[in-house]
Amino acid sequence: MIKAEPRTILNFLNTYFDVVRDLFEYQQQDGLITKEVFDMICHKHGAQMKSRLREYRVVRSIGSDFEMRDVYFKLMEFLLFEFKPLLPETIEKYKGAISELFMKIRKSEHSDRDILQERIKNLSGQVREFVDLVERNAFRLLAETRDLKSNIDRVQYREKVHKASFWIEYYILPLNRILDVNHSESVTSKLVEVCEYANRKRLDYSDETTRSEYEKLYTQLIQTNQDLLKQSKILTNELIPLLERIRTESLILTGFIEFLRNPYKVETPPLLKGTRTMVYAKDMYFKVREFFEQFQIEAPVIVENSEADFDRWIFDRTLFKEKLAASMPVNDFFGWCFKALKKDFDQIETDKFFAVTGLLFDEELQIDYSKKSDRVSIETTTSILDVPKLKIEPAIKL
Amino acid sequence: MVYPAHHRQIVEELMSGKFLLNNEEHFNSLKENESFYTEFFKVSFDLELIMKPEFCYLLSKDTQENFSRDVSIFIAILSYELDRDGRNFIESFDFNEFTFEEIDNYFLNSSFIDLIESNKTLRDNESRRTLLNGMARRNIIYKTFEDRFTFTQAYKVFVEFAKELALKRIKGEPETQNVES
């Protein structure tokens, strides 16, 4: 029994909210509060804290450790909106309780009025708890799914697939089955059945106070069924598609990342292998056109005509070499060059003359220098060249 | 013998490696005569006709195909970068228009830059244009303008491939490996 006044307890909760919240968080995380944790949390508030927590029945001892009492735990869950999703198996137990009470109500229709009214009230209480749990679960699942979608914790894709599959398989699909009004075994369909029964009885039951209880139950169930329908819609329209998308997207990305790790070692989707096109093939024309089209866009090339007049004469070494060979031996090489050019041109330019004189470096020729240092004068269009008189003969091959 | 409507167009396009899409008129003719065409391609060319609700295509036994690998790498990197950018990549493939410039930005800033630079069809803007033109010719993308495109439903071939690969890896199955091409 608690000696303290309710307001005293509420004041305590208000003043030491942080302490109770810490205890709640440890309890939520580990399932209990170890002695070390309990001592650590209470330490800074003095020895009185421990005794008060026990006195106000916030905690109770479990061996040397502690646990937060259910009523406070639920209060903190509600205040902090920190609901832990419950496995649907836990929620499904209400179906048993509701069915049992409903069956007894029907059987005891004409027996003791008081017990009938108590059962109706109890049924109403079970329905209230059931709806509350469903709502909290749906809310928590939605929050978990959105966290998974935004991926603030940077969960790996593979882990995301696993989590999404886990939520779908163990929480959402079973919860959806519980809420599926079309499923004869679902809790919702049982509630619809109770609702119909309450509707009849609120009108035709002989006792007025019992009729009034049926009336309350009926009104509650109408609202409950609407709420459950809303939760069912959240599950089917939002949660399941969202999780399916997370699962699919993450699966695809996992696949792509695995592929990109070593893209040349994995078989890619087979497509039609391209065939070699023969020149007589029908589509050759298009393929050739496509090939040439790539060269169509070219940078413009600007060609400027040079105004400078230049002679396009190119020295034909072979021809002059043959002419020289035919004239061997030649007593005056430079004079011969001049005469050879003179046969083709009236005017001899210096560069033309020098081009022909290049024949002198041919290894097949033997050059004799005049002992008298005789020189000859060659007159080109621009210069008068004073050159030695050289005798040329074919070289003697050894 | 009476051939189905658009027979010539169907054969020519499929044989040139194109995906036939369900918004094209000749796709319906192909769908209505699916069993005929399945047999036709098998008997005539030893090719398999793959029919999906949104598209269909042919595939040969020989899977040593570089184009498929290049497209797979392209879509894989783009998916990864779109996701990193906070975009839903499946929705983007289904509904968004991409510009070449946008693609270039994703590829230039990608963490897979080593892979991109070592692949001659992806390494620079010009080579990526060539790959995209090839994809457009095969109906994997649809060029809305000279420098803009949308994906056709044919992208799903590559997405399915990734999904299957992930499932294999998650289950720990060994992956069949290709000789490096």
Coordinates of C-alpha atoms in Angstrom, one line a residue:
Chain A
M1 CA 0.0 0.0 0.0
I2 CA 1.3 3.5 -0.8
K3 CA 1.1 5.9 2.1
A4 CA 2.0 8.9 0.1
E5 CA -0.7 11.2 -1.4
P6 CA -1.2 10.9 -5.1
R7 CA -0.2 14.6 -5.6
T8 CA 3.1 13.9 -3.7
I9 CA 3.9 11.1 -6.1
L10 CA 3.1 13.3 -9.1
N11 CA 5.2 16.1 -7.6
F12 CA 8.1 13.6 -7.2
L13 CA 7.7 12.5 -10.8
N14 CA 7.7 16.1 -11.9
T15 CA 10.8 17.0 -9.8
Y16 CA 12.8 13.9 -10.6
F17 CA 11.5 13.3 -14.1
D18 CA 15.1 12.9 -15.4
V19 CA 15.7 10.1 -13.0
V20 CA 12.6 8.2 -13.9
R21 CA 13.3 8.7 -17.6
D22 CA 16.8 7.3 -17.2
L23 CA 15.4 4.3 -15.4
F24 CA 12.8 3.9 -18.1
E25 CA 15.4 4.0 -20.9
Y26 CA 17.6 1.4 -19.3
Q27 CA 14.5 -0.8 -18.6
Q28 CA 13.4 -0.4 -22.2
Q29 CA 16.9 -1.2 -23.6
D30 CA 18.0 -4.1 -21.3
G31 CA 14.7 -5.4 -20.0
L32 CA 15.7 -4.6 -16.4
I33 CA 17.8 -2.1 -14.4
T34 CA 21.0 -3.6 -13.1
K35 CA 22.1 -2.8 -9.5
E36 CA 25.1 -0.9 -10.9
V37 CA 22.9 1.3 -13.1
F38 CA 20.4 1.8 -10.4
D39 CA 23.1 2.9 -8.0
M40 CA 24.7 5.2 -10.6
I41 CA 21.4 6.9 -11.4
C42 CA 20.4 7.4 -7.8
H43 CA 23.8 8.3 -6.5
K44 CA 23.8 12.0 -7.2
H45 CA 20.4 12.5 -5.6
G46 CA 21.3 11.0 -2.2
A47 CA 20.2 8.0 -0.3
Q48 CA 16.6 9.1 0.0
M49 CA 16.1 8.6 -3.7
K50 CA 16.3 4.8 -3.5
S51 CA 13.8 4.6 -0.7
R52 CA 11.4 7.0 -2.4
L53 CA 11.5 5.0 -5.6
R54 CA 10.6 1.9 -3.7
E55 CA 8.0 3.7 -1.5
Y56 CA 6.1 5.1 -4.5
R57 CA 6.4 1.7 -6.1
V58 CA 8.2 3.0 -9.2
V59 CA 10.6 0.1 -9.1
R60 CA 10.7 -3.3 -7.6
S61 CA 13.6 -5.7 -6.8
I62 CA 14.4 -8.6 -9.0
G63 CA 17.1 -10.4 -7.1
S64 CA 19.9 -7.9 -6.7
D65 CA 18.6 -5.9 -9.8
F66 CA 15.5 -3.8 -10.3
E67 CA 12.7 -3.3 -12.8
M68 CA 10.3 -0.5 -13.4
R69 CA 6.7 -1.3 -12.5
D70 CA 4.4 -1.7 -15.5
V71 CA 2.1 1.2 -14.6
Y72 CA 5.1 3.7 -14.6
F73 CA 6.6 2.0 -17.6
K74 CA 3.4 2.5 -19.6
L75 CA 3.1 6.0 -18.4
M76 CA 6.6 6.9 -19.5
E77 CA 6.0 5.1 -22.9
F78 CA 2.9 7.2 -23.3
L79 CA 4.6 10.5 -22.2
L80 CA 7.7 10.0 -24.3
F81 CA 5.9 8.4 -27.3
E82 CA 8.5 5.7 -27.1
F83 CA 6.5 2.6 -27.9
K84 CA 8.2 -0.6 -28.6
P85 CA 6.4 -2.5 -31.3
L86 CA 4.8 -5.6 -30.0
L87 CA 4.8 -8.9 -31.8
P88 CA 1.3 -9.4 -33.2
E89 CA 1.2 -12.7 -31.3
T90 CA 1.0 -10.5 -28.1
I91 CA -1.9 -8.5 -29.6
E92 CA -3.7 -11.6 -30.8
K93 CA -4.3 -12.8 -27.3
Y94 CA -7.1 -10.2 -27.1
K95 CA -9.0 -12.3 -29.6
G96 CA -9.1 -15.2 -27.1
A97 CA -10.2 -12.9 -24.3
I98 CA -12.8 -11.1 -26.4
S99 CA -14.2 -14.4 -27.8
E100 CA -14.4 -16.0 -24.4
L101 CA -16.2 -13.0 -22.9
F102 CA -18.6 -12.8 -25.9
M103 CA -19.4 -16.5 -25.7
K104 CA -20.2 -16.2 -21.9
I105 CA -22.3 -13.1 -22.5
R106 CA -24.4 -14.9 -25.1
K107 CA -24.8 -18.0 -22.8
S108 CA -25.6 -16.0 -19.7
E109 CA -28.2 -13.8 -21.5
H110 CA -30.9 -14.8 -19.1
S111 CA -29.0 -15.5 -16.0
D112 CA -27.6 -13.1 -13.4
R113 CA -27.9 -9.5 -14.6
D114 CA -25.0 -8.2 -12.5
I115 CA -22.5 -10.7 -13.9
L116 CA -23.7 -10.0 -17.4
Q117 CA -23.1 -6.3 -17.0
E118 CA -19.7 -7.0 -15.5
R119 CA -18.8 -9.1 -18.5
I120 CA -20.0 -6.4 -20.9
K121 CA -17.8 -3.9 -19.1
N122 CA -14.8 -6.3 -19.2
L123 CA -15.3 -6.9 -22.9
S124 CA -15.3 -3.2 -23.4
G125 CA -12.1 -2.9 -21.4
Q126 CA -10.4 -5.6 -23.5
V127 CA -11.5 -3.8 -26.7
R128 CA -10.1 -0.6 -25.4
E129 CA -6.7 -2.2 -24.6
F130 CA -6.7 -4.0 -28.0
V131 CA -7.3 -0.8 -30.0
D132 CA -4.7 1.1 -27.9
L133 CA -2.1 -1.5 -28.6
V134 CA -2.8 -1.7 -32.3
E135 CA -2.6 2.1 -32.6
R136 CA 0.7 2.2 -30.7
N137 CA 2.1 -0.6 -32.8
A138 CA 1.1 0.9 -36.1
F139 CA 2.5 4.3 -35.0
R140 CA 5.8 2.7 -34.0
L141 CA 6.1 0.6 -37.2
L142 CA 5.5 3.7 -39.3
A143 CA 8.2 5.6 -37.4
E144 CA 10.6 2.6 -37.8
T145 CA 9.9 2.3 -41.5
R146 CA 10.4 6.1 -42.1
D147 CA 13.7 5.9 -40.2
L148 CA 14.7 3.0 -42.4
K149 CA 13.7 5.0 -45.5
S150 CA 15.6 8.2 -44.5
N151 CA 18.5 6.0 -43.4
I152 CA 20.0 8.5 -41.0
D153 CA 21.9 5.7 -39.3
R154 CA 23.6 4.8 -42.6
V155 CA 22.5 1.3 -42.5
Q156 CA 24.1 -0.8 -45.3
Y157 CA 21.8 -1.8 -48.2
R158 CA 22.0 -5.5 -47.3
E159 CA 21.0 -4.7 -43.7
K160 CA 18.1 -2.5 -44.9
V161 CA 16.8 -5.4 -47.0
H162 CA 17.0 -7.6 -43.9
K163 CA 15.3 -5.1 -41.7
A164 CA 12.5 -4.3 -44.2
S165 CA 11.9 -8.1 -44.6
F166 CA 11.9 -8.6 -40.9
W167 CA 9.3 -5.9 -40.3
I168 CA 7.1 -7.1 -43.1
E169 CA 7.3 -10.8 -42.1
Y170 CA 7.0 -10.7 -38.4
Y171 CA 5.1 -7.5 -37.6
I172 CA 3.2 -6.0 -40.5
L173 CA 1.7 -9.0 -42.3
P174 CA 0.6 -10.7 -39.1
L175 CA -0.9 -7.4 -37.8
N176 CA -2.7 -7.0 -41.0
R177 CA -4.2 -10.4 -40.7
I178 CA -5.4 -9.5 -37.2
L179 CA -7.0 -6.3 -38.7
D180 CA -8.3 -7.9 -41.9
V181 CA -12.1 -7.7 -41.5
N182 CA -12.6 -10.1 -44.4
H183 CA -10.7 -12.8 -42.7
S184 CA -13.0 -14.9 -40.5
E185 CA -10.3 -15.6 -37.9
S186 CA -9.3 -12.0 -37.5
V187 CA -9.9 -10.0 -34.3
T188 CA -11.7 -7.3 -36.3
S189 CA -14.2 -9.7 -37.8
K190 CA -14.9 -10.9 -34.2
L191 CA -15.4 -7.3 -33.2
V192 CA -17.9 -6.8 -36.0
E193 CA -19.8 -9.9 -34.8
V194 CA -19.9 -8.5 -31.3
C195 CA -21.0 -5.1 -32.6
E196 CA -23.9 -6.7 -34.5
Y197 CA -25.0 -8.6 -31.4
A198 CA -24.7 -5.5 -29.2
N199 CA -26.7 -3.5 -31.7
R200 CA -29.6 -6.0 -31.4
K201 CA -29.5 -6.3 -27.7
R202 CA -29.3 -2.6 -27.0
L203 CA -32.8 -2.5 -28.6
D204 CA -34.5 -5.6 -27.5
Y205 CA -33.0 -6.6 -24.1
S206 CA -35.6 -6.7 -21.4
D207 CA -33.6 -4.9 -18.7
E208 CA -33.0 -1.2 -19.1
T209 CA -29.6 -0.9 -17.3
T210 CA -28.2 -3.9 -19.3
R211 CA -29.6 -2.3 -22.5
S212 CA -27.7 0.8 -21.6
E213 CA -24.5 -1.2 -21.2
Y214 CA -25.1 -2.8 -24.6
E215 CA -25.6 0.7 -26.0
K216 CA -22.2 1.9 -24.6
L217 CA -20.5 -1.2 -26.0
Y218 CA -22.1 -0.7 -29.3
T219 CA -21.1 2.9 -29.6
Q220 CA -17.6 2.0 -28.5
L221 CA -17.4 -0.8 -31.1
I222 CA -18.6 1.5 -33.9
Q223 CA -15.8 3.9 -33.1
T224 CA -13.3 1.0 -32.6
N225 CA -14.1 -0.5 -36.0
Q226 CA -13.6 2.9 -37.7
D227 CA -10.2 3.3 -35.9
L228 CA -9.1 -0.2 -36.8
L229 CA -10.1 0.4 -40.4
K230 CA -7.9 3.5 -40.4
Q231 CA -5.0 1.5 -39.0
S232 CA -5.5 -1.2 -41.5
K233 CA -5.4 1.4 -44.3
I234 CA -2.1 2.8 -42.9
L235 CA -0.7 -0.7 -43.0
T236 CA -1.9 -1.7 -46.5
N237 CA -1.6 1.6 -48.2
E238 CA 1.5 3.1 -46.7
L239 CA 3.5 0.7 -44.6
I240 CA 3.6 -2.4 -46.8
P241 CA 4.3 -0.5 -50.1
L242 CA 6.9 1.7 -48.3
L243 CA 8.7 -1.3 -46.9
E244 CA 8.4 -3.3 -50.1
R245 CA 10.0 -0.4 -51.9
I246 CA 12.8 -0.1 -49.4
R247 CA 13.3 -3.8 -49.8
T248 CA 13.3 -3.8 -53.6
E249 CA 15.3 -0.6 -54.0
S250 CA 17.9 -1.8 -51.4
L251 CA 18.1 -5.2 -53.0
I252 CA 18.7 -3.6 -56.4
L253 CA 21.3 -1.3 -55.1
T254 CA 23.0 -4.2 -53.2
G255 CA 23.1 -6.0 -56.5
F256 CA 24.5 -3.1 -58.4
I257 CA 27.2 -2.5 -55.7
E258 CA 28.1 -6.2 -55.7
F259 CA 28.3 -6.0 -59.5
L260 CA 30.5 -2.8 -59.5
R261 CA 33.0 -4.5 -57.2
N262 CA 34.1 -6.5 -60.1
P263 CA 32.0 -5.8 -63.2
Y264 CA 34.2 -7.9 -65.5
K265 CA 33.8 -11.1 -63.5
V266 CA 30.0 -11.3 -63.4
E267 CA 27.7 -12.4 -66.2
T268 CA 25.6 -9.5 -67.4
P269 CA 22.1 -9.9 -68.9
P270 CA 22.3 -11.7 -72.2
L271 CA 21.3 -9.7 -75.2
L272 CA 21.3 -10.4 -78.9
K273 CA 24.8 -10.6 -80.0
G274 CA 25.6 -8.3 -82.9
T275 CA 26.2 -10.0 -86.2
R276 CA 28.8 -9.1 -88.8
T277 CA 27.3 -7.2 -91.7
M278 CA 28.1 -8.3 -95.2
V279 CA 28.5 -5.7 -97.9
Y280 CA 25.5 -7.1 -99.8
A281 CA 23.3 -7.0 -96.6
K282 CA 20.2 -4.9 -96.8
D283 CA 21.0 -2.6 -94.0
M284 CA 24.6 -2.1 -95.2
Y285 CA 23.6 1.3 -96.7
F286 CA 22.3 2.5 -93.3
K287 CA 25.3 1.3 -91.4
V288 CA 27.7 2.9 -93.8
R289 CA 25.7 6.1 -93.7
E290 CA 25.9 6.0 -89.9
F291 CA 29.6 5.4 -90.0
F292 CA 30.2 8.4 -92.3
E293 CA 27.8 10.6 -90.5
Q294 CA 30.2 10.7 -87.6
F295 CA 32.6 12.6 -89.8
Q296 CA 30.0 15.1 -91.0
I297 CA 30.6 17.6 -88.3
E298 CA 34.1 18.9 -88.9
A299 CA 35.9 22.1 -88.0
P300 CA 36.1 24.4 -91.0
V301 CA 39.5 24.4 -92.7
I302 CA 40.6 27.7 -94.2
V303 CA 43.1 27.6 -97.0
E304 CA 44.8 30.9 -97.8
N305 CA 46.4 31.4 -101.3
S306 CA 49.9 32.6 -101.0
E307 CA 50.5 35.6 -103.2
A308 CA 54.2 34.9 -103.4
D309 CA 55.3 33.7 -106.9
F310 CA 57.5 30.7 -106.7
D311 CA 58.8 28.3 -109.2
R312 CA 57.4 24.8 -108.8
W313 CA 60.4 23.2 -110.5
I314 CA 61.6 20.1 -108.6
F315 CA 65.0 18.8 -109.2
D316 CA 64.9 15.3 -110.8
R317 CA 68.1 13.8 -109.5
T318 CA 67.8 10.5 -111.4
L319 CA 67.3 12.3 -114.7
F320 CA 70.3 14.6 -114.3
K321 CA 72.4 11.7 -113.0
E322 CA 71.7 9.8 -116.2
K323 CA 72.6 12.8 -118.3
L324 CA 75.8 13.2 -116.4
A325 CA 76.7 9.5 -116.8
A326 CA 76.1 9.9 -120.5
S327 CA 78.5 12.9 -120.8
M328 CA 81.4 11.2 -118.8
P329 CA 84.1 12.1 -118.6
V330 CA 83.3 15.8 -117.9
N331 CA 86.2 18.2 -117.7
D332 CA 84.3 21.1 -116.2
F333 CA 81.6 19.8 -113.8
F334 CA 80.1 23.3 -112.9
G335 CA 80.1 24.3 -116.6
W336 CA 78.3 21.1 -117.5
C337 CA 75.7 21.7 -114.8
F338 CA 75.0 25.2 -116.2
K339 CA 74.8 23.9 -119.8
A340 CA 72.5 21.0 -118.8
L341 CA 70.1 23.5 -117.2
K342 CA 70.4 25.9 -120.1
K343 CA 68.9 23.3 -122.3
D344 CA 65.6 23.5 -120.3
F345 CA 65.6 27.1 -119.1
D346 CA 66.6 30.5 -120.5
Q347 CA 67.2 32.0 -117.2
I348 CA 69.1 29.9 -114.5
E349 CA 68.3 30.7 -110.9
T350 CA 71.0 30.2 -108.3
D351 CA 69.0 27.6 -106.3
K352 CA 68.4 25.5 -109.5
F353 CA 72.1 25.6 -110.2
F354 CA 72.9 24.5 -106.6
A355 CA 70.4 21.7 -106.8
V356 CA 72.1 20.3 -109.8
T357 CA 75.6 20.7 -108.4
G358 CA 74.5 18.4 -105.5
L359 CA 75.3 15.5 -107.9
L360 CA 78.9 16.2 -107.1
F361 CA 78.5 14.3 -103.8
D362 CA 77.5 11.1 -105.5
E363 CA 79.9 8.3 -104.3
E364 CA 80.0 6.8 -107.8
L365 CA 81.9 9.8 -109.1
Q366 CA 85.6 10.5 -108.9
I367 CA 86.6 14.1 -108.7
D368 CA 89.9 15.5 -110.0
Y369 CA 91.0 19.0 -109.1
S370 CA 92.9 21.1 -111.7
K371 CA 96.5 21.6 -110.7
K372 CA 96.5 25.0 -112.2
S373 CA 93.7 26.1 -110.0
D374 CA 91.6 27.0 -113.0
R375 CA 88.3 28.7 -112.2
V376 CA 85.2 29.3 -114.2
S377 CA 82.5 31.9 -113.9
I378 CA 78.8 30.9 -113.8
E379 CA 76.2 33.6 -114.2
T380 CA 72.8 33.0 -112.7
T381 CA 69.8 35.4 -112.6
T382 CA 71.0 36.9 -109.3
S383 CA 74.7 36.1 -109.0
I384 CA 78.0 35.5 -110.7
L385 CA 79.5 32.4 -109.1
D386 CA 83.3 31.9 -109.2
V387 CA 83.8 28.1 -109.1
P388 CA 86.8 25.8 -109.6
K389 CA 87.1 23.7 -112.7
L390 CA 86.5 20.1 -111.6
K391 CA 87.0 16.9 -113.7
I392 CA 84.5 14.1 -113.2
E393 CA 84.9 10.5 -114.0
P394 CA 83.2 7.4 -113.0
A395 CA 84.8 6.0 -109.7
I396 CA 86.9 2.9 -110.1
K397 CA 85.1 0.0 -108.3
L398 CA 87.5 -2.1 -106.2
Chain B
M1 CA 0.9 -18.5 -95.6
V2 CA -0.4 -15.3 -94.0
Y3 CA 2.1 -13.7 -91.7
P4 CA 1.0 -11.5 -88.7
A5 CA 0.6 -7.8 -89.2
H6 CA 3.9 -5.8 -89.1
H7 CA 5.8 -9.1 -89.5
R8 CA 8.7 -7.6 -91.4
Q9 CA 9.1 -4.7 -88.9
I10 CA 9.0 -7.0 -86.0
V11 CA 11.7 -9.3 -87.4
E12 CA 13.9 -6.5 -88.6
E13 CA 13.9 -4.6 -85.3
L14 CA 14.3 -7.6 -83.1
M15 CA 17.1 -9.0 -85.2
S16 CA 18.9 -5.7 -85.0
G17 CA 19.0 -6.0 -81.2
K18 CA 16.2 -3.6 -80.4
F19 CA 13.8 -3.9 -77.5
L20 CA 10.2 -3.7 -78.8
L21 CA 8.1 -1.5 -76.4
N22 CA 4.4 -2.0 -75.5
N23 CA 3.6 1.5 -76.7
E24 CA 4.5 0.6 -80.2
E25 CA 1.8 -0.7 -82.6
H26 CA 3.7 -3.8 -83.8
F27 CA 4.3 -4.9 -80.2
N28 CA 0.6 -5.8 -80.0
S29 CA 0.8 -7.9 -83.1
L30 CA 3.8 -9.7 -81.6
K31 CA 2.0 -10.2 -78.3
E32 CA -1.1 -11.6 -80.1
N33 CA 1.2 -14.1 -82.0
E34 CA 3.6 -14.8 -79.2
S35 CA 3.7 -18.6 -79.7
F36 CA 4.3 -18.2 -83.5
Y37 CA 7.2 -15.8 -83.0
T38 CA 8.7 -17.8 -80.2
E39 CA 8.9 -20.8 -82.5
F40 CA 9.8 -18.7 -85.6
F41 CA 12.9 -17.2 -84.0
K42 CA 13.9 -20.5 -82.4
V43 CA 13.6 -22.6 -85.6
S44 CA 14.9 -19.9 -88.0
F45 CA 17.8 -18.4 -86.0
D46 CA 18.1 -20.4 -82.8
L47 CA 17.2 -17.3 -80.8
E48 CA 15.1 -17.0 -77.7
L49 CA 12.2 -14.5 -77.6
I50 CA 11.8 -12.9 -74.2
M51 CA 8.3 -11.5 -73.7
K52 CA 7.6 -9.2 -70.8
P53 CA 4.4 -7.1 -70.2
E54 CA 6.2 -3.9 -71.1
F55 CA 8.8 -5.0 -73.7
C56 CA 10.3 -7.9 -75.5
Y57 CA 13.7 -8.7 -77.0
L58 CA 15.7 -11.5 -78.5
L59 CA 18.7 -13.1 -77.0
S60 CA 21.4 -15.4 -78.4
K61 CA 23.1 -18.3 -76.6
D62 CA 26.4 -16.6 -76.8
T63 CA 26.4 -14.1 -74.0
Q64 CA 29.9 -12.6 -74.5
E65 CA 28.5 -9.2 -75.2
N66 CA 30.3 -6.1 -74.2
F67 CA 27.4 -3.8 -74.9
S68 CA 25.3 -5.4 -72.1
R69 CA 28.2 -5.1 -69.7
D70 CA 28.7 -1.4 -70.5
V71 CA 25.0 -0.6 -70.1
S72 CA 25.0 -2.6 -66.8
I73 CA 27.9 -0.6 -65.5
F74 CA 26.3 2.7 -66.7
I75 CA 22.9 2.0 -65.0
A76 CA 24.6 0.6 -61.9
I77 CA 26.7 3.7 -61.4
L78 CA 23.7 6.0 -62.2
S79 CA 21.5 4.2 -59.7
Y80 CA 24.1 4.5 -57.0
E81 CA 24.7 8.2 -57.6
L82 CA 21.0 9.0 -57.8
D83 CA 20.4 7.2 -54.5
R84 CA 23.4 9.1 -53.0
D85 CA 21.8 12.3 -54.2
G86 CA 18.7 11.4 -52.2
R87 CA 16.6 10.6 -55.3
N88 CA 14.5 7.5 -55.7
F89 CA 16.3 6.0 -58.6
I90 CA 13.5 3.6 -59.7
E91 CA 11.0 6.5 -59.8
S92 CA 13.6 8.6 -61.7
F93 CA 14.0 5.8 -64.3
D94 CA 10.2 5.6 -64.6
F95 CA 9.3 9.3 -64.8
N96 CA 12.3 11.6 -65.0
E97 CA 14.0 13.2 -68.0
F98 CA 17.8 13.3 -67.9
T99 CA 20.1 15.7 -69.6
F100 CA 23.6 14.7 -70.8
E101 CA 25.1 17.4 -68.7
E102 CA 23.4 15.9 -65.6
I103 CA 24.8 12.5 -66.4
D104 CA 28.2 13.9 -66.9
N105 CA 28.1 15.6 -63.5
Y106 CA 27.1 12.4 -61.8
F107 CA 29.9 10.5 -63.5
L108 CA 32.6 13.1 -63.0
N109 CA 31.9 13.2 -59.2
S110 CA 31.3 9.5 -58.8
S111 CA 33.3 7.5 -56.3
F112 CA 33.6 4.8 -59.0
I113 CA 35.8 7.2 -61.1
D114 CA 38.6 4.5 -61.4
L115 CA 36.1 2.1 -63.0
I116 CA 34.7 4.9 -65.2
E117 CA 38.1 6.0 -66.5
S118 CA 39.2 2.5 -67.2
N119 CA 36.1 1.8 -69.4
K120 CA 36.5 3.1 -72.9
T121 CA 32.7 3.6 -73.4
L122 CA 32.3 5.6 -70.2
R123 CA 35.5 7.4 -69.6
D124 CA 34.6 10.8 -71.1
N125 CA 31.6 12.8 -72.3
E126 CA 32.0 11.9 -75.9
S127 CA 32.2 8.1 -75.3
R128 CA 29.2 8.3 -73.0
R129 CA 27.3 10.1 -75.8
T130 CA 28.2 7.1 -78.1
L131 CA 27.0 4.6 -75.5
L132 CA 23.7 6.6 -75.0
N133 CA 23.2 6.7 -78.8
G134 CA 23.7 2.9 -78.9
M135 CA 21.1 2.6 -76.0
A136 CA 18.7 4.8 -77.9
R137 CA 19.1 2.7 -81.1
R138 CA 18.2 -0.4 -79.0
N139 CA 15.2 1.4 -77.3
I140 CA 16.7 1.3 -73.8
I141 CA 16.4 5.0 -73.7
Y142 CA 14.3 7.5 -75.7
K143 CA 16.0 10.7 -76.8
T144 CA 13.5 13.5 -76.2
F145 CA 15.9 16.1 -77.6
E146 CA 19.5 16.0 -78.9
D147 CA 20.8 16.2 -75.3
R148 CA 17.9 14.8 -73.3
F149 CA 16.5 11.4 -72.8
T150 CA 14.1 9.3 -70.7
F151 CA 14.5 5.6 -69.9
T152 CA 12.1 3.1 -71.5
Q153 CA 10.9 0.1 -69.5
A154 CA 13.7 -1.9 -71.0
Y155 CA 15.9 -0.7 -68.1
K156 CA 14.1 -3.3 -66.0
V157 CA 16.3 -6.0 -67.6
F158 CA 19.3 -4.6 -65.8
V159 CA 17.4 -3.9 -62.6
E160 CA 16.2 -7.5 -62.5
F161 CA 19.8 -8.6 -63.1
A162 CA 20.9 -6.6 -60.0
K163 CA 18.1 -8.0 -57.9
E164 CA 18.9 -11.6 -58.8
L165 CA 22.6 -11.0 -58.2
A166 CA 21.9 -9.5 -54.7
L167 CA 19.6 -12.5 -53.8
K168 CA 22.4 -14.9 -54.9
R169 CA 25.0 -13.1 -52.9
I170 CA 22.7 -12.8 -49.8
K171 CA 22.0 -16.5 -50.0
G172 CA 25.7 -17.1 -50.5
E173 CA 25.3 -18.9 -53.8
P174 CA 28.4 -18.9 -56.0
E175 CA 28.2 -16.6 -59.0
T176 CA 28.9 -17.9 -62.5
Q177 CA 31.9 -16.1 -63.8
N178 CA 32.7 -14.9 -67.2
V179 CA 36.1 -15.1 -68.8
E180 CA 37.3 -11.5 -68.7
S181 CA 36.3 -9.9 -72.0

